[in-house]
Amino acid sequence: MSIWSKEETLPREEIRKIQLERLQETVSRVYEKVEPYRKKMDEAGIKPEDIKSLDDLKRLPFVTKQDMRDNYPFGLFAVPKTDLVRIHASSGTTGKPTVVGYTQGDLDTWTECVSRIACMGGATKDDVAQICFGYGMFTGALGLHYGLEKVGATIIPSSTGNSEKQIMYMKDFGATLLVATPSYALRLAEVAREMGLDPVKDLSIKTLLVGSELLTDAMREEMHKYWGADVKITSNYGMSELMGPGVSGECLEVCGMHINEDFFIPEIIDPVTEEVLPEGEQGELVITCIKKEGIPLIRYRTRDITRLFYDKCKCGRTFCRMENLSGRSDDMLKIRGVNVFPSQIEEVILGIEELGPHYEILLERDGYLDKMTIKVELATITDSFSTLEKISSTLKNRLRTILGLDAKVMLESPNTLQRFEGKAKRVKDLRNIK
Ligand code: ZN
């Protein structure tokens, strides 16, 4: 597939030139129009005219999700409400949602970003694209919807739920491209099998654009087992605070997600000291929106842990790449003093052939001690006690080697654990619940 926009292949100096111009314009605009920003900048002793180079970005204060909550609902908006054409919100697990507003210009930018990442993942105008993200306040579905429509694909806006009907649409309408979370894409393949269909032979899916959940290498392999070795599976990244999906996406070289750098400036910081880290080092991703009108966030702390690479990609794009996420700093579990990402546990599970991709991580407290139980489905039914013992001890040993933690393992029969239509909720942390 061709590259959607010429901007994606600009030389580095030109990207930097666009970034500086847009950064200066955005900073002046928010300083003038958004009071909480002006206050933060005044406190930090920095004025818009102090931004003379991209290096000065690091002098600007950060914005966090808490700032959005403190200014709920519209306090960080830079345009009058009458200029907005749409509002989205992301539901927080606690308290008020974070609210984002879009001008027509913002929607055009968003569509452009998603068209680019759809093409990166192999979408073409000939695709029939089934969007199995929940439509509504969540930005995932509508973001992919408009971006793919602009590419020229035929959209099936089937949303989530009623998985058998999803498979019926997929088969009868000849869907070739599927948009879903990795866990729902797996679930749909399972449902197809339950309906007596072979997802590889009886359905026409050639491209999977997955997002809204981490895609580990092990999970990608697992998805190939269900959807076929030749399907293109790419992951894309975004969040409603910044825009929605389309901030970055993997190309078919699968070597990290290209960030749409003419709209976003990425930085990596040490989440504790807040210092900017050099290229290639792992830390928290911070993003500055440089072409947003409604709610242009500056140095937004994403809580996602990744790395940035600026060397040229084989696909021809010059935009830098962010490594597939190792985790959100919010998702990080602290178990007996050890930092663990659920994705690390997933990699261990999926590395054992006898285990399926469905699992739950249960955390409890026994006195002062954390207890971790991993419930995981077997790939196939077995009644052999010695086989079960062997699988269980392999999993325990690998968890101990890789994480340095002991876990209780419960092997479950296939198809017994809960399935998810949106973001999978695999961790049950009962440690603070009495
Ligand atoms: Zn590439």
GROMACS .gro file of C-alpha atoms and ligand atoms in nm:
model
  435
    1MET     CA    1   0.000   0.000   0.000
    2SER     CA    2   0.117   0.342  -0.078
    3ILE     CA    3   0.196   0.607   0.177
    4TRP     CA    4  -0.108   0.826   0.242
    5SER     CA    5   0.057   1.169   0.277
    6LYS     CA    6   0.380   1.324   0.157
    7GLU     CA    7   0.440   1.463   0.508
    8GLU     CA    8   0.515   1.110   0.626
    9THR     CA    9   0.839   1.105   0.427
   10LEU     CA   10   0.970   1.457   0.492
   11PRO     CA   11   1.338   1.497   0.581
   12ARG     CA   12   1.404   1.544   0.953
   13GLU     CA   13   1.497   1.915   0.921
   14GLU     CA   14   1.165   1.989   0.756
   15ILE     CA   15   0.970   1.796   1.020
   16ARG     CA   16   1.152   1.996   1.289
   17LYS     CA   17   1.076   2.321   1.109
   18ILE     CA   18   0.702   2.243   1.096
   19GLN     CA   19   0.709   2.131   1.461
   20LEU     CA   20   0.872   2.452   1.583
   21GLU     CA   21   0.634   2.678   1.391
   22ARG     CA   22   0.330   2.490   1.515
   23LEU     CA   23   0.460   2.465   1.870
   24GLN     CA   24   0.519   2.840   1.891
   25GLU     CA   25   0.175   2.910   1.749
   26THR     CA   26   0.006   2.666   1.989
   27VAL     CA   27   0.188   2.792   2.298
   28SER     CA   28   0.099   3.156   2.220
   29ARG     CA   29  -0.261   3.059   2.161
   30VAL     CA   30  -0.308   2.860   2.482
   31TYR     CA   31  -0.125   3.125   2.684
   32GLU     CA   32  -0.374   3.379   2.558
   33LYS     CA   33  -0.692   3.170   2.566
   34VAL     CA   34  -0.661   2.908   2.839
   35GLU     CA   35  -0.633   3.048   3.187
   36PRO     CA   36  -0.503   2.737   3.368
   37TYR     CA   37  -0.217   2.722   3.114
   38ARG     CA   38  -0.133   3.086   3.157
   39LYS     CA   39  -0.119   3.032   3.532
   40LYS     CA   40   0.107   2.726   3.503
   41MET     CA   41   0.340   2.904   3.262
   42ASP     CA   42   0.356   3.215   3.478
   43GLU     CA   43   0.439   3.000   3.778
   44ALA     CA   44   0.716   2.831   3.578
   45GLY     CA   45   0.839   3.174   3.470
   46ILE     CA   46   0.809   3.108   3.100
   47LYS     CA   47   0.644   3.317   2.828
   48PRO     CA   48   0.542   3.210   2.476
   49GLU     CA   49   0.825   3.417   2.325
   50ASP     CA   50   1.079   3.210   2.525
   51ILE     CA   51   1.011   2.915   2.294
   52LYS     CA   52   1.286   2.976   2.041
   53SER     CA   53   1.379   2.620   1.953
   54LEU     CA   54   1.234   2.270   1.995
   55ASP     CA   55   1.476   2.229   2.282
   56ASP     CA   56   1.279   2.489   2.477
   57LEU     CA   57   0.980   2.254   2.485
   58LYS     CA   58   1.122   2.091   2.798
   59ARG     CA   59   1.089   2.420   2.987
   60LEU     CA   60   0.710   2.410   2.960
   61PRO     CA   61   0.503   2.262   3.245
   62PHE     CA   62   0.338   1.920   3.212
   63VAL     CA   63  -0.034   1.856   3.185
   64THR     CA   64  -0.184   1.548   3.351
   65LYS     CA   65  -0.517   1.374   3.362
   66GLN     CA   66  -0.567   1.542   3.698
   67ASP     CA   67  -0.548   1.884   3.530
   68MET     CA   68  -0.830   1.773   3.301
   69ARG     CA   69  -1.038   1.660   3.597
   70ASP     CA   70  -0.967   1.983   3.788
   71ASN     CA   71  -1.091   2.183   3.491
   72TYR     CA   72  -1.390   1.958   3.415
   73PRO     CA   73  -1.562   1.983   3.177
   74PHE     CA   74  -1.441   2.262   2.945
   75GLY     CA   75  -1.177   2.453   3.143
   76LEU     CA   76  -0.883   2.360   2.919
   77PHE     CA   77  -1.063   2.436   2.593
   78ALA     CA   78  -0.905   2.702   2.374
   79VAL     CA   79  -1.213   2.786   2.165
   80PRO     CA   80  -1.564   2.902   2.253
   81LYS     CA   81  -1.817   2.620   2.282
   82THR     CA   82  -1.994   2.741   1.970
   83ASP     CA   83  -1.686   2.649   1.764
   84LEU     CA   84  -1.704   2.285   1.870
   85VAL     CA   85  -1.868   2.029   1.645
   86ARG     CA   86  -1.824   1.721   1.863
   87ILE     CA   87  -1.754   1.613   2.219
   88HIS     CA   88  -1.606   1.283   2.335
   89ALA     CA   89  -1.524   1.166   2.684
   90SER     CA   90  -1.325   0.883   2.831
   91SER     CA   91  -1.471   0.717   3.131
   92GLY     CA   92  -1.242   0.719   3.426
   93THR     CA   93  -1.253   0.430   3.668
   94THR     CA   94  -1.302   0.687   3.941
   95GLY     CA   95  -1.461   1.028   3.938
   96LYS     CA   96  -1.545   1.246   3.642
   97PRO     CA   97  -1.458   1.151   3.285
   98THR     CA   98  -1.202   1.347   3.085
   99VAL     CA   99  -1.377   1.554   2.822
  100VAL     CA  100  -1.243   1.650   2.482
  101GLY     CA  101  -1.397   1.882   2.222
  102TYR     CA  102  -1.331   1.898   1.849
  103THR     CA  103  -1.363   2.181   1.600
  104GLN     CA  104  -1.423   2.092   1.235
  105GLY     CA  105  -1.049   2.148   1.185
  106ASP     CA  106  -0.974   1.896   1.460
  107LEU     CA  107  -1.198   1.635   1.300
  108ASP     CA  108  -1.019   1.688   0.968
  109THR     CA  109  -0.680   1.644   1.138
  110TRP     CA  110  -0.804   1.335   1.316
  111THR     CA  111  -0.932   1.180   0.994
  112GLU     CA  112  -0.599   1.254   0.825
  113CYS     CA  113  -0.407   1.086   1.109
  114VAL     CA  114  -0.623   0.775   1.103
  115SER     CA  115  -0.614   0.748   0.722
  116ARG     CA  116  -0.236   0.744   0.748
  117ILE     CA  117  -0.220   0.472   1.012
  118ALA     CA  118  -0.484   0.264   0.832
  119CYS     CA  119  -0.270   0.271   0.515
  120MET     CA  120   0.039   0.189   0.722
  121GLY     CA  121  -0.140  -0.124   0.839
  122GLY     CA  122  -0.228  -0.223   0.484
  123ALA     CA  123  -0.581  -0.080   0.438
  124THR     CA  124  -0.687   0.013   0.086
  125LYS     CA  125  -0.995   0.162  -0.078
  126ASP     CA  126  -1.100  -0.189  -0.178
  127ASP     CA  127  -1.132  -0.308   0.180
  128VAL     CA  128  -1.460  -0.386   0.351
  129ALA     CA  129  -1.385  -0.274   0.704
  130GLN     CA  130  -1.581  -0.405   0.999
  131ILE     CA  131  -1.542  -0.183   1.303
  132CYS     CA  132  -1.592  -0.381   1.621
  133PHE     CA  133  -1.513  -0.101   1.864
  134GLY     CA  134  -1.794   0.042   2.074
  135TYR     CA  135  -1.952   0.347   1.911
  136GLY     CA  136  -2.032   0.627   2.152
  137MET     CA  137  -1.837   0.857   2.379
  138PHE     CA  138  -1.529   0.637   2.328
  139THR     CA  139  -1.314   0.777   2.046
  140GLY     CA  140  -1.197   0.443   1.903
  141ALA     CA  141  -1.486   0.356   1.675
  142LEU     CA  142  -1.559   0.695   1.519
  143GLY     CA  143  -1.188   0.768   1.479
  144LEU     CA  144  -1.127   0.453   1.274
  145HIS     CA  145  -1.462   0.501   1.101
  146TYR     CA  146  -1.385   0.838   0.941
  147GLY     CA  147  -1.020   0.756   0.870
  148LEU     CA  148  -1.106   0.435   0.685
  149GLU     CA  149  -1.397   0.599   0.506
  150LYS     CA  150  -1.160   0.868   0.378
  151VAL     CA  151  -0.926   0.596   0.249
  152GLY     CA  152  -1.228   0.473   0.051
  153ALA     CA  153  -1.297   0.149   0.234
  154THR     CA  154  -1.655   0.029   0.280
  155ILE     CA  155  -1.743   0.053   0.647
  156ILE     CA  156  -1.952  -0.193   0.846
  157PRO     CA  157  -2.013  -0.004   1.172
  158SER     CA  158  -2.109  -0.313   1.366
  159SER     CA  159  -1.979  -0.191   1.704
  160THR     CA  160  -1.937  -0.449   1.982
  161GLY     CA  161  -2.164  -0.719   2.114
  162ASN     CA  162  -2.369  -0.996   1.962
  163SER     CA  163  -2.067  -1.181   1.836
  164GLU     CA  164  -2.262  -1.434   1.628
  165LYS     CA  165  -2.424  -1.154   1.432
  166GLN     CA  166  -2.080  -0.996   1.389
  167ILE     CA  167  -1.960  -1.318   1.226
  168MET     CA  168  -2.269  -1.328   1.006
  169TYR     CA  169  -2.199  -0.973   0.878
  170MET     CA  170  -1.834  -1.057   0.834
  171LYS     CA  171  -1.916  -1.359   0.622
  172ASP     CA  172  -2.216  -1.231   0.427
  173PHE     CA  173  -2.078  -0.882   0.356
  174GLY     CA  174  -1.729  -1.013   0.279
  175ALA     CA  175  -1.540  -0.812   0.539
  176THR     CA  176  -1.167  -0.801   0.459
  177LEU     CA  177  -1.050  -0.576   0.741
  178LEU     CA  178  -1.126  -0.600   1.109
  179VAL     CA  179  -1.093  -0.326   1.369
  180ALA     CA  180  -1.104  -0.454   1.728
  181THR     CA  181  -0.910  -0.491   2.049
  182PRO     CA  182  -0.670  -0.788   2.032
  183SER     CA  183  -0.880  -0.977   2.287
  184TYR     CA  184  -1.204  -0.920   2.097
  185ALA     CA  185  -1.040  -1.021   1.769
  186LEU     CA  186  -0.950  -1.350   1.936
  187ARG     CA  187  -1.298  -1.388   2.076
  188LEU     CA  188  -1.456  -1.335   1.735
  189ALA     CA  189  -1.235  -1.607   1.585
  190GLU     CA  190  -1.345  -1.840   1.864
  191VAL     CA  191  -1.712  -1.763   1.800
  192ALA     CA  192  -1.664  -1.828   1.429
  193ARG     CA  193  -1.522  -2.170   1.517
  194GLU     CA  194  -1.809  -2.238   1.753
  195MET     CA  195  -2.042  -2.163   1.463
  196GLY     CA  196  -1.865  -2.430   1.260
  197LEU     CA  197  -1.666  -2.186   1.048
  198ASP     CA  198  -1.294  -2.177   0.988
  199PRO     CA  199  -1.194  -1.809   1.022
  200VAL     CA  200  -0.911  -1.860   0.774
  201LYS     CA  201  -1.106  -2.044   0.501
  202ASP     CA  202  -1.465  -1.932   0.546
  203LEU     CA  203  -1.407  -1.563   0.619
  204SER     CA  204  -1.212  -1.308   0.412
  205ILE     CA  205  -1.028  -1.107   0.676
  206LYS     CA  206  -0.682  -1.011   0.546
  207THR     CA  207  -0.602  -0.714   0.769
  208LEU     CA  208  -0.646  -0.656   1.140
  209LEU     CA  209  -0.604  -0.310   1.284
  210VAL     CA  210  -0.595  -0.354   1.659
  211GLY     CA  211  -0.580  -0.097   1.932
  212SER     CA  212  -0.695   0.021   2.272
  213GLU     CA  213  -0.507  -0.265   2.439
  214LEU     CA  214  -0.140  -0.362   2.441
  215LEU     CA  215  -0.041  -0.601   2.165
  216THR     CA  216   0.244  -0.818   2.285
  217ASP     CA  217   0.444  -1.025   2.034
  218ALA     CA  218   0.305  -1.338   2.194
  219MET     CA  219  -0.052  -1.213   2.151
  220ARG     CA  220   0.019  -1.129   1.786
  221GLU     CA  221   0.139  -1.485   1.730
  222GLU     CA  222  -0.168  -1.620   1.903
  223MET     CA  223  -0.390  -1.410   1.674
  224HIS     CA  224  -0.212  -1.551   1.369
  225LYS     CA  225  -0.302  -1.900   1.492
  226TYR     CA  226  -0.670  -1.810   1.469
  227TRP     CA  227  -0.680  -1.570   1.176
  228GLY     CA  228  -0.409  -1.727   0.960
  229ALA     CA  229  -0.036  -1.684   0.913
  230ASP     CA  230  -0.076  -1.439   0.624
  231VAL     CA  231  -0.311  -1.181   0.775
  232LYS     CA  232  -0.157  -0.842   0.840
  233ILE     CA  233  -0.182  -0.751   1.207
  234THR     CA  234  -0.077  -0.405   1.316
  235SER     CA  235  -0.131  -0.216   1.630
  236ASN     CA  236  -0.214   0.152   1.657
  237TYR     CA  237  -0.208   0.396   1.942
  238GLY     CA  238  -0.387   0.700   2.066
  239MET     CA  239  -0.598   0.832   2.349
  240SER     CA  240  -0.895   1.060   2.361
  241GLU     CA  241  -0.708   1.329   2.556
  242LEU     CA  242  -0.474   1.373   2.259
  243MET     CA  243  -0.732   1.308   1.986
  244GLY     CA  244  -0.828   0.942   1.980
  245PRO     CA  245  -0.668   0.667   1.770
  246GLY     CA  246  -0.423   0.792   1.508
  247VAL     CA  247  -0.145   0.934   1.722
  248SER     CA  248   0.076   0.652   1.596
  249GLY     CA  249   0.053   0.320   1.417
  250GLU     CA  250   0.267   0.030   1.303
  251CYS     CA  251   0.363  -0.005   0.940
  252LEU     CA  252   0.394  -0.347   0.782
  253GLU     CA  253   0.764  -0.363   0.876
  254VAL     CA  254   0.633  -0.409   1.232
  255CYS     CA  255   0.918  -0.227   1.403
  256GLY     CA  256   0.736   0.024   1.621
  257MET     CA  257   0.453   0.270   1.567
  258HIS     CA  258   0.518   0.579   1.351
  259ILE     CA  259   0.407   0.894   1.533
  260ASN     CA  260   0.232   1.157   1.321
  261GLU     CA  261   0.503   1.407   1.405
  262ASP     CA  262   0.361   1.700   1.214
  263PHE     CA  263   0.071   1.695   1.463
  264PHE     CA  264   0.236   1.561   1.780
  265ILE     CA  265   0.576   1.609   1.940
  266PRO     CA  266   0.681   1.311   2.151
  267GLU     CA  267   0.926   1.312   2.442
  268ILE     CA  268   1.037   1.041   2.681
  269ILE     CA  269   1.083   1.135   3.044
  270ASP     CA  270   1.189   0.962   3.360
  271PRO     CA  271   0.850   0.930   3.534
  272VAL     CA  272   1.006   1.003   3.874
  273THR     CA  273   1.259   1.281   3.811
  274GLU     CA  274   1.061   1.417   3.511
  275GLU     CA  275   1.388   1.468   3.321
  276VAL     CA  276   1.380   1.425   2.942
  277LEU     CA  277   1.568   1.108   2.847
  278PRO     CA  278   1.793   1.061   2.543
  279GLU     CA  279   1.680   0.878   2.226
  280GLY     CA  280   1.637   0.505   2.270
  281GLU     CA  281   1.589   0.509   2.647
  282GLN     CA  282   1.278   0.369   2.807
  283GLY     CA  283   1.049   0.599   3.000
  284GLU     CA  284   0.710   0.769   3.007
  285LEU     CA  285   0.576   0.907   2.682
  286VAL     CA  286   0.486   1.276   2.690
  287ILE     CA  287   0.299   1.422   2.393
  288THR     CA  288   0.245   1.781   2.284
  289CYS     CA  289  -0.040   1.850   2.041
  290ILE     CA  290   0.071   2.111   1.788
  291LYS     CA  291  -0.227   2.124   1.555
  292LYS     CA  292  -0.525   2.101   1.787
  293GLU     CA  293  -0.781   2.378   1.814
  294GLY     CA  294  -1.038   2.257   2.066
  295ILE     CA  295  -0.816   2.129   2.343
  296PRO     CA  296  -0.446   2.153   2.258
  297LEU     CA  297  -0.265   1.971   2.538
  298ILE     CA  298   0.098   2.061   2.593
  299ARG     CA  299   0.339   1.805   2.738
  300TYR     CA  300   0.061   1.564   2.830
  301ARG     CA  301   0.185   1.281   3.050
  302THR     CA  302   0.041   0.967   2.890
  303ARG     CA  303   0.154   0.724   3.166
  304ASP     CA  304   0.257   0.486   2.887
  305ILE     CA  305   0.605   0.339   2.899
  306THR     CA  306   0.792   0.318   2.571
  307ARG     CA  307   1.103   0.422   2.375
  308LEU     CA  308   1.151   0.636   2.064
  309PHE     CA  309   1.358   0.557   1.755
  310TYR     CA  310   1.448   0.808   1.485
  311ASP     CA  311   1.639   0.593   1.235
  312LYS     CA  312   1.479   0.559   0.893
  313CYS     CA  313   1.222   0.282   0.852
  314LYS     CA  314   1.233   0.041   0.558
  315CYS     CA  315   0.880   0.147   0.465
  316GLY     CA  316   1.012   0.488   0.357
  317ARG     CA  317   0.844   0.691   0.630
  318THR     CA  318   1.065   0.931   0.821
  319PHE     CA  319   0.837   0.985   1.121
  320CYS     CA  320   0.992   0.849   1.438
  321ARG     CA  321   0.866   0.524   1.587
  322MET     CA  322   0.759   0.440   1.938
  323GLU     CA  323   0.820   0.089   2.058
  324ASN     CA  324   0.511  -0.123   2.110
  325LEU     CA  325   0.413  -0.044   2.465
  326SER     CA  326   0.560  -0.235   2.752
  327GLY     CA  327   0.284  -0.105   2.972
  328ARG     CA  328   0.102   0.190   3.113
  329SER     CA  329   0.255   0.318   3.430
  330ASP     CA  330  -0.104   0.313   3.563
  331ASP     CA  331  -0.133  -0.060   3.489
  332MET     CA  332   0.187  -0.149   3.664
  333LEU     CA  333   0.124  -0.381   3.955
  334LYS     CA  334   0.333  -0.374   4.263
  335ILE     CA  335   0.338  -0.725   4.401
  336ARG     CA  336   0.546  -0.789   4.710
  337GLY     CA  337   0.752  -0.486   4.619
  338VAL     CA  338   0.819  -0.607   4.265
  339ASN     CA  339   0.701  -0.399   3.968
  340VAL     CA  340   0.512  -0.618   3.723
  341PHE     CA  341   0.328  -0.536   3.404
  342PRO     CA  342   0.037  -0.768   3.320
  343SER     CA  343   0.185  -0.789   2.969
  344GLN     CA  344   0.491  -0.967   3.115
  345ILE     CA  345   0.265  -1.233   3.265
  346GLU     CA  346   0.083  -1.263   2.933
  347GLU     CA  347   0.410  -1.323   2.748
  348VAL     CA  348   0.497  -1.605   2.988
  349ILE     CA  349   0.155  -1.767   2.948
  350LEU     CA  350   0.152  -1.745   2.571
  351GLY     CA  351   0.503  -1.890   2.559
  352ILE     CA  352   0.362  -2.220   2.684
  353GLU     CA  353   0.204  -2.414   2.401
  354GLU     CA  354  -0.044  -2.607   2.615
  355LEU     CA  355  -0.204  -2.284   2.740
  356GLY     CA  356  -0.463  -2.072   2.562
  357PRO     CA  357  -0.470  -1.691   2.543
  358HIS     CA  358  -0.735  -1.639   2.811
  359TYR     CA  359  -0.627  -1.573   3.167
  360GLU     CA  360  -0.700  -1.380   3.484
  361ILE     CA  361  -0.461  -1.237   3.737
  362LEU     CA  362  -0.605  -1.234   4.086
  363LEU     CA  363  -0.431  -1.039   4.361
  364GLU     CA  364  -0.521  -1.082   4.725
  365ARG     CA  365  -0.366  -0.998   5.056
  366ASP     CA  366  -0.296  -1.255   5.318
  367GLY     CA  367  -0.200  -1.066   5.632
  368TYR     CA  368   0.074  -0.837   5.504
  369LEU     CA  369   0.167  -1.059   5.214
  370ASP     CA  370   0.044  -1.022   4.855
  371LYS     CA  371  -0.083  -1.338   4.695
  372MET     CA  372  -0.102  -1.379   4.320
  373THR     CA  373  -0.318  -1.641   4.153
  374ILE     CA  374  -0.309  -1.695   3.780
  375LYS     CA  375  -0.613  -1.862   3.631
  376VAL     CA  376  -0.547  -1.972   3.277
  377GLU     CA  377  -0.732  -2.179   3.021
  378LEU     CA  378  -0.578  -2.489   2.869
  379ALA     CA  379  -0.551  -2.485   2.492
  380THR     CA  380  -0.710  -2.830   2.477
  381ILE     CA  381  -0.883  -3.047   2.734
  382THR     CA  382  -0.668  -3.298   2.914
  383ASP     CA  383  -0.752  -3.529   3.202
  384SER     CA  384  -0.404  -3.652   3.256
  385PHE     CA  385  -0.298  -3.551   3.603
  386SER     CA  386   0.071  -3.573   3.522
  387THR     CA  387   0.028  -3.351   3.215
  388LEU     CA  388  -0.159  -3.092   3.421
  389GLU     CA  389   0.109  -3.104   3.689
  390LYS     CA  390   0.377  -3.054   3.429
  391ILE     CA  391   0.206  -2.753   3.267
  392SER     CA  392   0.138  -2.595   3.603
  393SER     CA  393   0.495  -2.628   3.723
  394THR     CA  394   0.635  -2.497   3.393
  395LEU     CA  395   0.423  -2.185   3.431
  396LYS     CA  396   0.519  -2.140   3.795
  397ASN     CA  397   0.889  -2.181   3.723
  398ARG     CA  398   0.888  -1.937   3.433
  399LEU     CA  399   0.699  -1.676   3.635
  400ARG     CA  400   0.952  -1.717   3.913
  401THR     CA  401   1.249  -1.685   3.673
  402ILE     CA  402   1.115  -1.388   3.481
  403LEU     CA  403   0.933  -1.192   3.750
  404GLY     CA  404   1.095  -1.324   4.062
  405LEU     CA  405   0.753  -1.399   4.206
  406ASP     CA  406   0.571  -1.708   4.320
  407ALA     CA  407   0.218  -1.754   4.199
  408LYS     CA  408  -0.057  -2.003   4.254
  409VAL     CA  409  -0.165  -2.150   3.921
  410MET     CA  410  -0.516  -2.271   3.842
  411LEU     CA  411  -0.564  -2.444   3.509
  412GLU     CA  412  -0.914  -2.409   3.369
  413SER     CA  413  -1.093  -2.595   3.090
  414PRO     CA  414  -1.110  -2.420   2.752
  415ASN     CA  415  -1.392  -2.166   2.714
  416THR     CA  416  -1.459  -2.116   3.083
  417LEU     CA  417  -1.306  -1.777   3.164
  418GLN     CA  418  -1.480  -1.451   3.089
  419ARG     CA  419  -1.451  -1.305   2.736
  420PHE     CA  420  -1.440  -0.931   2.657
  421GLU     CA  421  -1.584  -0.728   2.374
  422GLY     CA  422  -1.382  -0.417   2.446
  423LYS     CA  423  -1.076  -0.374   2.658
  424ALA     CA  424  -1.005  -0.695   2.844
  425LYS     CA  425  -1.010  -0.668   3.222
  426ARG     CA  426  -0.775  -0.944   3.322
  427VAL     CA  427  -0.649  -0.816   3.654
  428LYS     CA  428  -0.862  -0.846   3.965
  429ASP     CA  429  -0.690  -0.663   4.245
  430LEU     CA  430  -0.874  -0.740   4.567
  431ARG     CA  431  -0.592  -0.630   4.797
  432ASN     CA  432  -0.759  -0.314   4.919
  433ILE     CA  433  -1.109  -0.449   4.935
  434LYS     CA  434  -1.219  -0.578   5.271
  435ZN      ZN  435   0.769   0.207   0.874
   0.00000   0.00000   0.00000
